[in-house]
GROMACS .gro file of C-alpha atoms in nm:
model
  459
    1MET     CA    1   0.396  -4.537   0.775
    2ILE     CA    2   0.362  -4.167   0.694
    3ASN     CA    3   0.096  -4.055   0.450
    4VAL     CA    4   0.285  -3.799   0.241
    5ASN     CA    5  -0.027  -3.653   0.084
    6LYS     CA    6  -0.163  -3.563   0.428
    7VAL     CA    7   0.162  -3.436   0.574
    8ILE     CA    8   0.280  -3.225   0.283
    9LYS     CA    9   0.042  -2.932   0.295
   10VAL     CA   10   0.091  -2.560   0.277
   11ASN     CA   11   0.063  -2.423   0.627
   12LYS     CA   12   0.142  -2.067   0.737
   13ASN     CA   13   0.211  -2.171   1.097
   14PRO     CA   14   0.592  -2.171   1.141
   15PHE     CA   15   0.576  -2.428   1.424
   16PHE     CA   16   0.386  -2.673   1.205
   17THR     CA   17   0.624  -2.617   0.911
   18LEU     CA   18   0.940  -2.683   1.113
   19PHE     CA   19   0.780  -2.990   1.273
   20THR     CA   20   0.686  -3.124   0.929
   21PHE     CA   21   1.041  -3.095   0.792
   22PHE     CA   22   1.199  -3.295   1.073
   23THR     CA   23   0.917  -3.546   1.127
   24LEU     CA   24   0.883  -3.634   0.760
   25PHE     CA   25   1.243  -3.739   0.715
   26THR     CA   26   1.331  -3.894   1.051
   27PHE     CA   27   1.066  -4.171   1.050
   28PRO     CA   28   1.118  -4.484   0.836
   29LEU     CA   29   1.016  -4.423   0.477
   30ASN     CA   30   0.734  -4.664   0.384
   31GLY     CA   31   0.896  -4.930   0.599
   32ALA     CA   32   1.226  -4.917   0.409
   33PRO     CA   33   1.537  -4.927   0.630
   34PRO     CA   34   1.790  -4.647   0.591
   35PRO     CA   35   2.077  -4.715   0.348
   36SER     CA   36   2.365  -4.906   0.501
   37LYS     CA   37   2.628  -4.692   0.332
   38GLY     CA   38   2.675  -4.332   0.235
   39PRO     CA   39   2.585  -4.015   0.418
   40GLN     CA   40   2.315  -4.044   0.682
   41LEU     CA   41   2.074  -3.786   0.824
   42ARG     CA   42   2.254  -3.597   1.097
   43ALA     CA   43   2.103  -3.461   1.417
   44PRO     CA   44   2.029  -3.087   1.424
   45VAL     CA   45   2.304  -2.862   1.549
   46LYS     CA   46   2.275  -2.805   1.922
   47THR     CA   47   2.160  -2.453   2.003
   48THR     CA   48   2.219  -2.243   2.309
   49VAL     CA   49   1.953  -2.116   2.546
   50THR     CA   50   1.994  -1.768   2.398
   51ASP     CA   51   1.939  -1.898   2.044
   52GLU     CA   52   1.630  -2.091   2.151
   53ALA     CA   53   1.489  -1.787   2.331
   54ALA     CA   54   1.548  -1.569   2.025
   55LEU     CA   55   1.386  -1.825   1.796
   56PHE     CA   56   1.085  -1.863   2.027
   57LYS     CA   57   1.044  -1.486   2.050
   58GLY     CA   58   1.060  -1.457   1.673
   59LEU     CA   59   0.806  -1.732   1.614
   60ALA     CA   60   0.572  -1.600   1.882
   61GLY     CA   61   0.603  -1.248   1.747
   62SER     CA   62   0.522  -1.355   1.394
   63ILE     CA   63   0.208  -1.535   1.510
   64THR     CA   64   0.074  -1.313   1.788
   65GLY     CA   65   0.271  -0.988   1.760
   66VAL     CA   66   0.395  -1.023   2.120
   67GLY     CA   67   0.698  -0.803   2.187
   68LEU     CA   68   0.679  -0.632   1.848
   69VAL     CA   69   0.604  -0.262   1.828
   70THR     CA   70   0.557  -0.157   1.468
   71ALA     CA   71   0.436  -0.315   1.147
   72ASP     CA   72   0.789  -0.282   1.003
   73GLU     CA   73   0.931  -0.484   1.291
   74LYS     CA   74   0.669  -0.752   1.239
   75GLN     CA   75   0.748  -0.765   0.869
   76ALA     CA   76   1.122  -0.788   0.936
   77MET     CA   77   1.064  -1.071   1.184
   78SER     CA   78   0.843  -1.253   0.935
   79GLN     CA   79   1.113  -1.225   0.668
   80THR     CA   80   1.373  -1.356   0.913
   81ILE     CA   81   1.156  -1.657   0.993
   82ASP     CA   82   1.104  -1.724   0.621
   83ARG     CA   83   1.481  -1.719   0.565
   84GLU     CA   84   1.535  -1.958   0.855
   85LYS     CA   85   1.265  -2.190   0.723
   86ASN     CA   86   1.424  -2.190   0.377
   87TRP     CA   87   1.768  -2.258   0.525
   88ILE     CA   88   1.636  -2.550   0.731
   89LEU     CA   89   1.446  -2.679   0.428
   90ARG     CA   90   1.750  -2.670   0.198
   91ARG     CA   91   1.977  -2.824   0.462
   92THR     CA   92   1.728  -3.104   0.528
   93MET     CA   93   1.666  -3.158   0.158
   94GLY     CA   94   2.040  -3.179   0.098
   95GLN     CA   95   2.075  -3.456   0.355
   96VAL     CA   96   1.776  -3.643   0.215
   97TYR     CA   97   1.914  -3.607  -0.138
   98ASP     CA   98   2.244  -3.761  -0.026
   99SER     CA   99   2.049  -4.059   0.106
  100ALA     CA  100   1.847  -4.084  -0.217
  101TYR     CA  101   2.162  -4.072  -0.428
  102GLN     CA  102   2.324  -4.343  -0.217
  103LEU     CA  103   2.018  -4.564  -0.265
  104TYR     CA  104   2.044  -4.505  -0.640
  105ARG     CA  105   2.415  -4.598  -0.639
  106GLU     CA  106   2.324  -4.919  -0.457
  107GLY     CA  107   2.073  -5.002  -0.729
  108LYS     CA  108   1.769  -4.939  -0.508
  109PHE     CA  109   1.598  -4.724  -0.768
  110GLN     CA  110   1.245  -4.751  -0.629
  111GLU     CA  111   1.350  -4.648  -0.277
  112SER     CA  112   1.554  -4.362  -0.419
  113LEU     CA  113   1.263  -4.247  -0.633
  114GLU     CA  114   1.032  -4.238  -0.331
  115LEU     CA  115   1.273  -4.009  -0.149
  116LEU     CA  116   1.314  -3.789  -0.455
  117ASN     CA  117   0.936  -3.763  -0.491
  118ARG     CA  118   0.921  -3.605  -0.148
  119ILE     CA  119   1.209  -3.370  -0.218
  120VAL     CA  120   1.067  -3.229  -0.541
  121THR     CA  121   0.726  -3.195  -0.376
  122LEU     CA  122   0.861  -2.987  -0.089
  123ASP     CA  123   1.129  -2.803  -0.286
  124PRO     CA  124   1.059  -2.790  -0.663
  125GLY     CA  125   1.364  -2.566  -0.711
  126PHE     CA  126   1.611  -2.836  -0.604
  127GLU     CA  127   1.768  -2.890  -0.948
  128LYS     CA  128   1.984  -3.194  -0.870
  129ALA     CA  129   1.692  -3.375  -0.712
  130ARG     CA  130   1.467  -3.280  -1.003
  131ALA     CA  131   1.718  -3.411  -1.257
  132LEU     CA  132   1.777  -3.741  -1.077
  133HIS     CA  133   1.404  -3.782  -1.020
  134SER     CA  134   1.331  -3.722  -1.388
  135ALA     CA  135   1.594  -3.973  -1.496
  136LEU     CA  136   1.478  -4.245  -1.258
  137ALA     CA  137   1.109  -4.184  -1.331
  138ALA     CA  138   1.169  -4.214  -1.706
  139ALA     CA  139   1.380  -4.526  -1.668
  140GLY     CA  140   1.129  -4.688  -1.434
  141GLY     CA  141   0.858  -4.725  -1.697
  142ALA     CA  142   0.753  -4.379  -1.807
  143ALA     CA  143   0.586  -4.377  -2.145
  144ARG     CA  144   0.821  -4.308  -2.438
  145PRO     CA  145   0.732  -4.172  -2.784
  146GLY     CA  146   0.557  -4.439  -2.988
  147GLY     CA  147   0.424  -4.619  -2.682
  148THR     CA  148   0.752  -4.799  -2.601
  149ARG     CA  149   0.897  -4.814  -2.252
  150LEU     CA  150   1.253  -4.820  -2.129
  151PRO     CA  151   1.327  -5.141  -1.945
  152THR     CA  152   1.422  -5.112  -1.581
  153PRO     CA  153   1.803  -5.071  -1.585
  154LYS     CA  154   2.016  -5.351  -1.449
  155SER     CA  155   2.283  -5.114  -1.322
  156ALA     CA  156   2.350  -4.747  -1.259
  157ARG     CA  157   2.608  -4.752  -1.540
  158GLN     CA  158   2.352  -4.871  -1.793
  159LEU     CA  159   2.111  -4.599  -1.677
  160VAL     CA  160   2.379  -4.332  -1.727
  161GLN     CA  161   2.458  -4.455  -2.079
  162GLU     CA  162   2.093  -4.466  -2.183
  163ASN     CA  163   2.030  -4.112  -2.060
  164PHE     CA  164   2.349  -3.981  -2.219
  165PHE     CA  165   2.265  -4.115  -2.565
  166GLU     CA  166   1.910  -3.985  -2.532
  167ALA     CA  167   2.044  -3.638  -2.447
  168LEU     CA  168   2.288  -3.654  -2.739
  169ALA     CA  169   2.009  -3.746  -2.980
  170THR     CA  170   1.801  -3.457  -2.850
  171TYR     CA  171   2.092  -3.218  -2.912
  172ARG     CA  172   2.144  -3.344  -3.267
  173ASP     CA  173   1.774  -3.286  -3.333
  174GLY     CA  174   1.832  -2.917  -3.256
  175ARG     CA  175   1.639  -2.913  -2.927
  176LYS     CA  176   1.918  -2.747  -2.735
  177VAL     CA  177   1.738  -2.637  -2.419
  178GLU     CA  178   1.585  -2.981  -2.372
  179ALA     CA  179   1.923  -3.140  -2.441
  180VAL     CA  180   2.085  -2.935  -2.163
  181ARG     CA  181   1.819  -3.056  -1.921
  182LYS     CA  182   1.881  -3.417  -2.018
  183PHE     CA  183   2.259  -3.383  -1.986
  184GLU     CA  184   2.199  -3.236  -1.640
  185GLU     CA  185   2.006  -3.553  -1.559
  186VAL     CA  186   2.313  -3.751  -1.665
  187LEU     CA  187   2.525  -3.543  -1.429
  188ALA     CA  188   2.274  -3.607  -1.153
  189LEU     CA  189   2.318  -3.979  -1.214
  190GLU     CA  190   2.696  -3.950  -1.242
  191PRO     CA  191   2.843  -3.614  -1.125
  192SER     CA  192   3.188  -3.703  -1.263
  193ASN     CA  193   3.067  -3.759  -1.620
  194ARG     CA  194   3.294  -3.527  -1.820
  195LYS     CA  195   3.121  -3.583  -2.151
  196ALA     CA  196   2.789  -3.462  -2.015
  197GLN     CA  197   2.955  -3.155  -1.865
  198TYR     CA  198   3.133  -3.088  -2.196
  199TYR     CA  199   2.808  -3.096  -2.391
  200ILE     CA  200   2.634  -2.874  -2.136
  201ASN     CA  201   2.909  -2.613  -2.173
  202ARG     CA  202   2.908  -2.648  -2.551
  203ILE     CA  203   2.531  -2.612  -2.587
  204ASN     CA  204   2.518  -2.322  -2.342
  205GLY     CA  205   2.789  -2.152  -2.547
  206GLU     CA  206   2.588  -2.197  -2.866
  207ILE     CA  207   2.272  -2.062  -2.704
  208ALA     CA  208   2.469  -1.773  -2.555
  209LYS     CA  209   2.601  -1.686  -2.901
  210GLU     CA  210   2.247  -1.676  -3.039
  211TYR     CA  211   2.138  -1.439  -2.762
  212PHE     CA  212   2.448  -1.227  -2.819
  213GLU     CA  213   2.365  -1.188  -3.188
  214LYS     CA  214   2.003  -1.104  -3.105
  215GLY     CA  215   2.121  -0.846  -2.854
  216LYS     CA  216   2.352  -0.679  -3.106
  217PHE     CA  217   2.071  -0.651  -3.358
  218ALA     CA  218   1.831  -0.510  -3.101
  219LYS     CA  219   2.093  -0.256  -2.993
  220THR     CA  220   2.145  -0.130  -3.348
  221GLU     CA  221   1.768  -0.073  -3.375
  222GLY     CA  222   1.760   0.119  -3.048
  223ARG     CA  223   1.570  -0.146  -2.852
  224LEU     CA  224   1.803  -0.117  -2.555
  225GLU     CA  225   1.594  -0.302  -2.296
  226GLU     CA  226   1.551  -0.602  -2.524
  227ALA     CA  227   1.923  -0.594  -2.604
  228LEU     CA  228   2.006  -0.583  -2.234
  229ASN     CA  229   1.794  -0.890  -2.163
  230ASP     CA  230   1.966  -1.081  -2.444
  231PHE     CA  231   2.312  -0.981  -2.321
  232TYR     CA  232   2.219  -1.081  -1.965
  233THR     CA  233   2.118  -1.425  -2.090
  234ALA     CA  234   2.438  -1.463  -2.292
  235VAL     CA  235   2.657  -1.377  -1.994
  236SER     CA  236   2.464  -1.607  -1.760
  237LEU     CA  237   2.505  -1.899  -2.002
  238ASP     CA  238   2.871  -1.838  -2.091
  239SER     CA  239   3.029  -1.589  -1.855
  240LYS     CA  240   3.387  -1.650  -1.975
  241SER     CA  241   3.324  -1.595  -2.345
  242TYR     CA  242   3.108  -1.287  -2.296
  243ALA     CA  243   3.281  -1.118  -2.004
  244PHE     CA  244   3.368  -0.834  -2.245
  245LEU     CA  245   2.999  -0.738  -2.247
  246SER     CA  246   3.014  -0.604  -1.892
  247ARG     CA  247   3.120  -0.256  -2.003
  248GLN     CA  248   2.857  -0.238  -2.276
  249ILE     CA  249   2.592  -0.362  -2.034
  250THR     CA  250   2.686  -0.090  -1.784
  251GLU     CA  251   2.662   0.181  -2.051
  252MET     CA  252   2.331   0.049  -2.180
  253GLU     CA  253   2.190   0.028  -1.828
  254SER     CA  254   2.276   0.395  -1.780
  255GLN     CA  255   2.107   0.486  -2.108
  256VAL     CA  256   1.795   0.284  -2.024
  257ARG     CA  257   1.784   0.439  -1.677
  258ALA     CA  258   1.813   0.791  -1.821
  259LYS     CA  259   1.540   0.714  -2.074
  260LYS     CA  260   1.307   0.585  -1.801
  261LEU     CA  261   1.385   0.886  -1.581
  262GLN     CA  262   1.292   1.120  -1.864
  263TYR     CA  263   0.969   0.931  -1.926
  264HIS     CA  264   0.863   0.935  -1.560
  265LEU     CA  265   0.957   1.304  -1.532
  266ALA     CA  266   0.730   1.389  -1.826
  267GLU     CA  267   0.450   1.180  -1.671
  268ALA     CA  268   0.491   1.354  -1.335
  269LEU     CA  269   0.484   1.703  -1.489
  270ARG     CA  270   0.179   1.614  -1.698
  271ALA     CA  271   0.003   1.486  -1.387
  272LEU     CA  272   0.084   1.807  -1.200
  273THR     CA  273  -0.062   2.011  -1.484
  274ASN     CA  274  -0.383   1.804  -1.472
  275SER     CA  275  -0.405   1.824  -1.090
  276GLN     CA  276  -0.350   1.447  -1.061
  277TRP     CA  277  -0.149   1.466  -0.743
  278SER     CA  278  -0.131   1.094  -0.658
  279LYS     CA  279  -0.024   1.005  -1.011
  280ALA     CA  280   0.246   1.274  -1.001
  281ARG     CA  281   0.383   1.134  -0.677
  282ALA     CA  282   0.375   0.779  -0.815
  283SER     CA  283   0.584   0.887  -1.115
  284ALA     CA  284   0.822   1.072  -0.883
  285GLN     CA  285   0.861   0.758  -0.673
  286GLU     CA  286   0.955   0.564  -0.987
  287MET     CA  287   1.221   0.827  -1.051
  288THR     CA  288   1.350   0.783  -0.696
  289ARG     CA  289   1.361   0.405  -0.743
  290LEU     CA  290   1.581   0.451  -1.050
  291ASP     CA  291   1.787   0.729  -0.891
  292PRO     CA  292   1.755   0.751  -0.510
  293ASN     CA  293   1.928   1.092  -0.501
  294ASN     CA  294   1.716   1.250  -0.774
  295GLN     CA  295   1.647   1.604  -0.650
  296ARG     CA  296   1.381   1.677  -0.911
  297ALA     CA  297   1.172   1.382  -0.793
  298GLN     CA  298   1.180   1.514  -0.436
  299GLU     CA  299   1.076   1.859  -0.559
  300ILE     CA  300   0.783   1.712  -0.753
  301VAL     CA  301   0.659   1.524  -0.446
  302ALA     CA  302   0.678   1.838  -0.231
  303GLU     CA  303   0.514   2.049  -0.503
  304SER     CA  304   0.229   1.801  -0.548
  305TYR     CA  305   0.154   1.803  -0.175
  306ASP     CA  306   0.169   2.183  -0.162
  307LEU     CA  307  -0.062   2.226  -0.462
  308GLU     CA  308  -0.305   1.969  -0.325
  309ALA     CA  309  -0.311   2.155   0.008
  310LYS     CA  310  -0.372   2.484  -0.174
  311GLY     CA  311  -0.667   2.323  -0.348
  312TYR     CA  312  -0.818   2.223  -0.014
  313LEU     CA  313  -0.771   2.577   0.121
  314SER     CA  314  -0.914   2.739  -0.192
  315ARG     CA  315  -1.227   2.524  -0.189
  316GLY     CA  316  -1.263   2.584   0.183
  317ASP     CA  317  -1.245   2.963   0.135
  318ALA     CA  318  -1.515   2.942  -0.133
  319HIS     CA  319  -1.747   2.753   0.104
  320LEU     CA  320  -1.667   3.001   0.380
  321GLY     CA  321  -1.764   3.292   0.156
  322ARG     CA  322  -2.100   3.126   0.088
  323LYS     CA  323  -2.144   3.068   0.464
  324GLU     CA  324  -2.122   2.691   0.411
  325PHE     CA  325  -1.916   2.654   0.724
  326GLU     CA  326  -1.934   2.275   0.766
  327LYS     CA  327  -1.818   2.213   0.409
  328ALA     CA  328  -1.539   2.467   0.457
  329ILE     CA  329  -1.416   2.289   0.769
  330GLU     CA  330  -1.419   1.956   0.584
  331GLU     CA  331  -1.194   2.099   0.311
  332TYR     CA  332  -0.957   2.259   0.562
  333ARG     CA  333  -0.925   1.930   0.746
  334GLY     CA  334  -0.813   1.770   0.420
  335ALA     CA  335  -0.511   2.001   0.419
  336VAL     CA  336  -0.438   1.922   0.785
  337LYS     CA  337  -0.450   1.548   0.713
  338LEU     CA  338  -0.219   1.598   0.416
  339GLY     CA  339   0.038   1.761   0.642
  340TYR     CA  340   0.104   2.062   0.418
  341ARG     CA  341  -0.006   2.417   0.508
  342ALA     CA  342  -0.156   2.257   0.818
  343GLY     CA  343  -0.104   2.567   1.034
  344GLU     CA  344  -0.292   2.789   0.791
  345ALA     CA  345  -0.569   2.530   0.761
  346LYS     CA  346  -0.608   2.507   1.139
  347GLU     CA  347  -0.644   2.886   1.164
  348LYS     CA  348  -0.916   2.882   0.900
  349ILE     CA  349  -1.093   2.600   1.084
  350SER     CA  350  -1.097   2.820   1.395
  351ILE     CA  351  -1.246   3.107   1.194
  352ALA     CA  352  -1.517   2.884   1.047
  353GLU     CA  353  -1.603   2.741   1.387
  354ALA     CA  354  -1.626   3.097   1.530
  355ARG     CA  355  -1.859   3.193   1.244
  356ILE     CA  356  -2.078   2.894   1.321
  357LYS     CA  357  -2.098   2.997   1.686
  358GLN     CA  358  -2.175   3.357   1.592
  359THR     CA  359  -2.452   3.248   1.356
  360GLN     CA  360  -2.604   3.028   1.624
  361ASP     CA  361  -2.585   3.310   1.881
  362ASP     CA  362  -2.747   3.559   1.640
  363ALA     CA  363  -3.028   3.319   1.564
  364ARG     CA  364  -3.087   3.253   1.931
  365ARG     CA  365  -3.084   3.628   2.015
  366LYS     CA  366  -3.321   3.706   1.731
  367GLU     CA  367  -3.557   3.436   1.851
  368GLU     CA  368  -3.550   3.578   2.204
  369GLU     CA  369  -3.611   3.934   2.077
  370GLU     CA  370  -3.903   3.822   1.866
  371LYS     CA  371  -4.052   3.643   2.163
  372ALA     CA  372  -4.009   3.952   2.386
  373ARG     CA  373  -4.168   4.176   2.122
  374LYS     CA  374  -4.472   3.954   2.093
  375GLU     CA  375  -4.513   3.942   2.469
  376ALA     CA  376  -4.492   4.324   2.491
  377GLU     CA  377  -4.753   4.363   2.217
  378GLU     CA  378  -4.986   4.130   2.405
  379ARG     CA  379  -4.944   4.330   2.724
  380VAL     CA  380  -5.008   4.660   2.541
  381LYS     CA  381  -5.324   4.524   2.383
  382ALA     CA  382  -5.449   4.411   2.721
  383ALA     CA  383  -5.368   4.747   2.882
  384THR     CA  384  -5.523   4.946   2.596
  385GLY     CA  385  -5.853   4.757   2.619
  386GLY     CA  386  -5.877   4.805   3.000
  387ALA     CA  387  -5.805   5.179   2.988
  388ALA     CA  388  -6.053   5.275   2.714
  389LYS     CA  389  -6.273   5.475   2.948
  390THR     CA  390  -5.976   5.664   3.091
  391GLU     CA  391  -5.870   5.763   2.739
  392GLN     CA  392  -6.218   5.897   2.664
  393GLY     CA  393  -6.215   6.109   2.984
  394ALA     CA  394  -5.872   6.239   2.904
  395ALA     CA  395  -5.989   6.336   2.558
  396GLY     CA  396  -6.270   6.546   2.715
  397SER     CA  397  -6.013   6.735   2.926
  398GLY     CA  398  -5.786   6.800   2.622
  399GLN     CA  399  -5.495   6.559   2.720
  400ASP     CA  400  -5.334   6.294   2.480
  401SER     CA  401  -5.135   6.063   2.711
  402ALA     CA  402  -5.054   5.689   2.651
  403PRO     CA  403  -5.154   5.434   2.914
  404PRO     CA  404  -4.882   5.309   3.156
  405GLU     CA  405  -4.843   4.969   2.983
  406ALA     CA  406  -4.796   5.137   2.646
  407LYS     CA  407  -4.534   5.371   2.790
  408LYS     CA  408  -4.356   5.072   2.943
  409ALA     CA  409  -4.352   4.888   2.610
  410SER     CA  410  -4.235   5.203   2.432
  411GLU     CA  411  -3.948   5.243   2.676
  412ALA     CA  412  -3.847   4.878   2.628
  413HIS     CA  413  -3.826   4.924   2.250
  414TYR     CA  414  -3.631   5.246   2.300
  415GLN     CA  415  -3.374   5.069   2.519
  416GLN     CA  416  -3.339   4.788   2.262
  417ALA     CA  417  -3.290   5.049   1.990
  418MET     CA  418  -3.003   5.198   2.188
  419VAL     CA  419  -2.839   4.856   2.208
  420PHE     CA  420  -2.852   4.820   1.829
  421TYR     CA  421  -2.728   5.175   1.790
  422GLN     CA  422  -2.423   5.106   2.007
  423ALA     CA  423  -2.355   4.791   1.801
  424GLY     CA  424  -2.367   4.996   1.478
  425ASP     CA  425  -2.682   4.829   1.344
  426LEU     CA  426  -2.871   5.151   1.256
  427GLN     CA  427  -3.147   4.988   1.052
  428ARG     CA  428  -3.258   4.762   1.335
  429ALA     CA  429  -3.230   5.057   1.576
  430LEU     CA  430  -3.473   5.253   1.352
  431GLN     CA  431  -3.716   4.962   1.356
  432GLU     CA  432  -3.715   4.949   1.735
  433LEU     CA  433  -3.762   5.330   1.762
  434GLY     CA  434  -4.057   5.306   1.524
  435MET     CA  435  -4.215   5.047   1.754
  436ALA     CA  436  -4.146   5.270   2.056
  437LEU     CA  437  -4.324   5.569   1.895
  438LYS     CA  438  -4.610   5.344   1.791
  439PHE     CA  439  -4.676   5.253   2.153
  440ASP     CA  440  -4.614   5.608   2.283
  441PRO     CA  441  -4.611   5.888   2.022
  442ASN     CA  442  -4.508   6.134   2.298
  443ASN     CA  443  -4.182   5.947   2.377
  444GLN     CA  444  -3.946   6.237   2.323
  445ASN     CA  445  -3.630   6.029   2.367
  446ALA     CA  446  -3.738   5.785   2.098
  447TYR     CA  447  -3.836   6.070   1.867
  448ALA     CA  448  -3.499   6.246   1.912
  449ALA     CA  449  -3.301   5.927   1.861
  450LYS     CA  450  -3.498   5.839   1.548
  451ARG     CA  451  -3.436   6.180   1.400
  452MET     CA  452  -3.061   6.160   1.477
  453ILE     CA  453  -3.025   5.817   1.310
  454GLU     CA  454  -3.220   5.928   1.002
  455GLN     CA  455  -2.983   6.223   0.965
  456LYS     CA  456  -2.682   5.992   0.985
  457LEU     CA  457  -2.821   5.759   0.722
  458ALA     CA  458  -2.901   6.053   0.494
  459ARG     CA  459  -2.537   6.172   0.484
   0.00000   0.00000   0.00000
């Protein structure tokens, strides 16, 4: 015996789902033998090797992704499997319903109800099964208003009559929607019952007329969407009587579409003005959904991307001007990722990276120069202290010459000054020449160069 509560569970595994459908309805149902008459469950249609291979590939792809390349392909395969599952479910449910109906016709109401319980559990949208299930469940002892219970019917004919008169009483009480449902239960019990079909058509016509009148009133007040919904309902309930509405519905749909397009256009333009790029594109996409060939929507999308890219470039330029190179590169990369003005953004990234390298090189060179200067000063101090006596003797003979170490340091500063001079950095060249003359006041080359640079700066 199969435990339905354990078997009927929601499971995302396609293999398990297909197995459940066939297993559940091929084993004996609670020990009851299959009906001796009427349609029986048929074996599945024989498939070819190619069909089986395709099905296996689809199932394997949906579970593991094997053989599938893109997410779109996986989604398409998943949708295909869902459609196949639904088709197998409906086909199986149809066969089981035929068996349940045959049991009902044979007077085996309890066995039929057990089958119907399983059908409505697996497929709540199966209307015929729902109607027959409701009728049998009510007749089998369901509580009635006032605490009374319907007796178990002695025949299918008696059950049909009881349900018909109950539906008729419901209709006369003004509960039209409920009455239609009850008359549908009568049809489920006896599909050839013309009276039940007549009342269904009659009640649907009355309800359709009410919706038609509501729709006309809503249309006169300019509530077009509400009017459309009412007209849709009227046509779906009584398509013959309200076929003339098709032209009006088409015109109203065009008006509603134009109104929505105008609304989304205004929203998109407002978002562009407020620099809300994503919101502008969302409104443009709504316009495209309503009108796939809408040129203005495409222009808004392109404009929003272009303006957003300009914003990235503008903020990047501002950071670049403040020598905030890393922040500038981050902004430029935003434009590259966006895909608009990407070439311009990449060029600016190269400039910022070159500036970073130049800054690092300048800092390193300055550090090396400072280190060399300090080392030269230390050597000069050492040489000056060791040659004190020589300087005193030279002073007695009337000579004013710098010691060799001082001359060497002076020459080094002079050479560095020439490097800065060639690079156009006159201020730093002057500083180096000043150091050169400090070590050796008689350095004629340094003196001449210093005088020349001072004249240039004075112009």
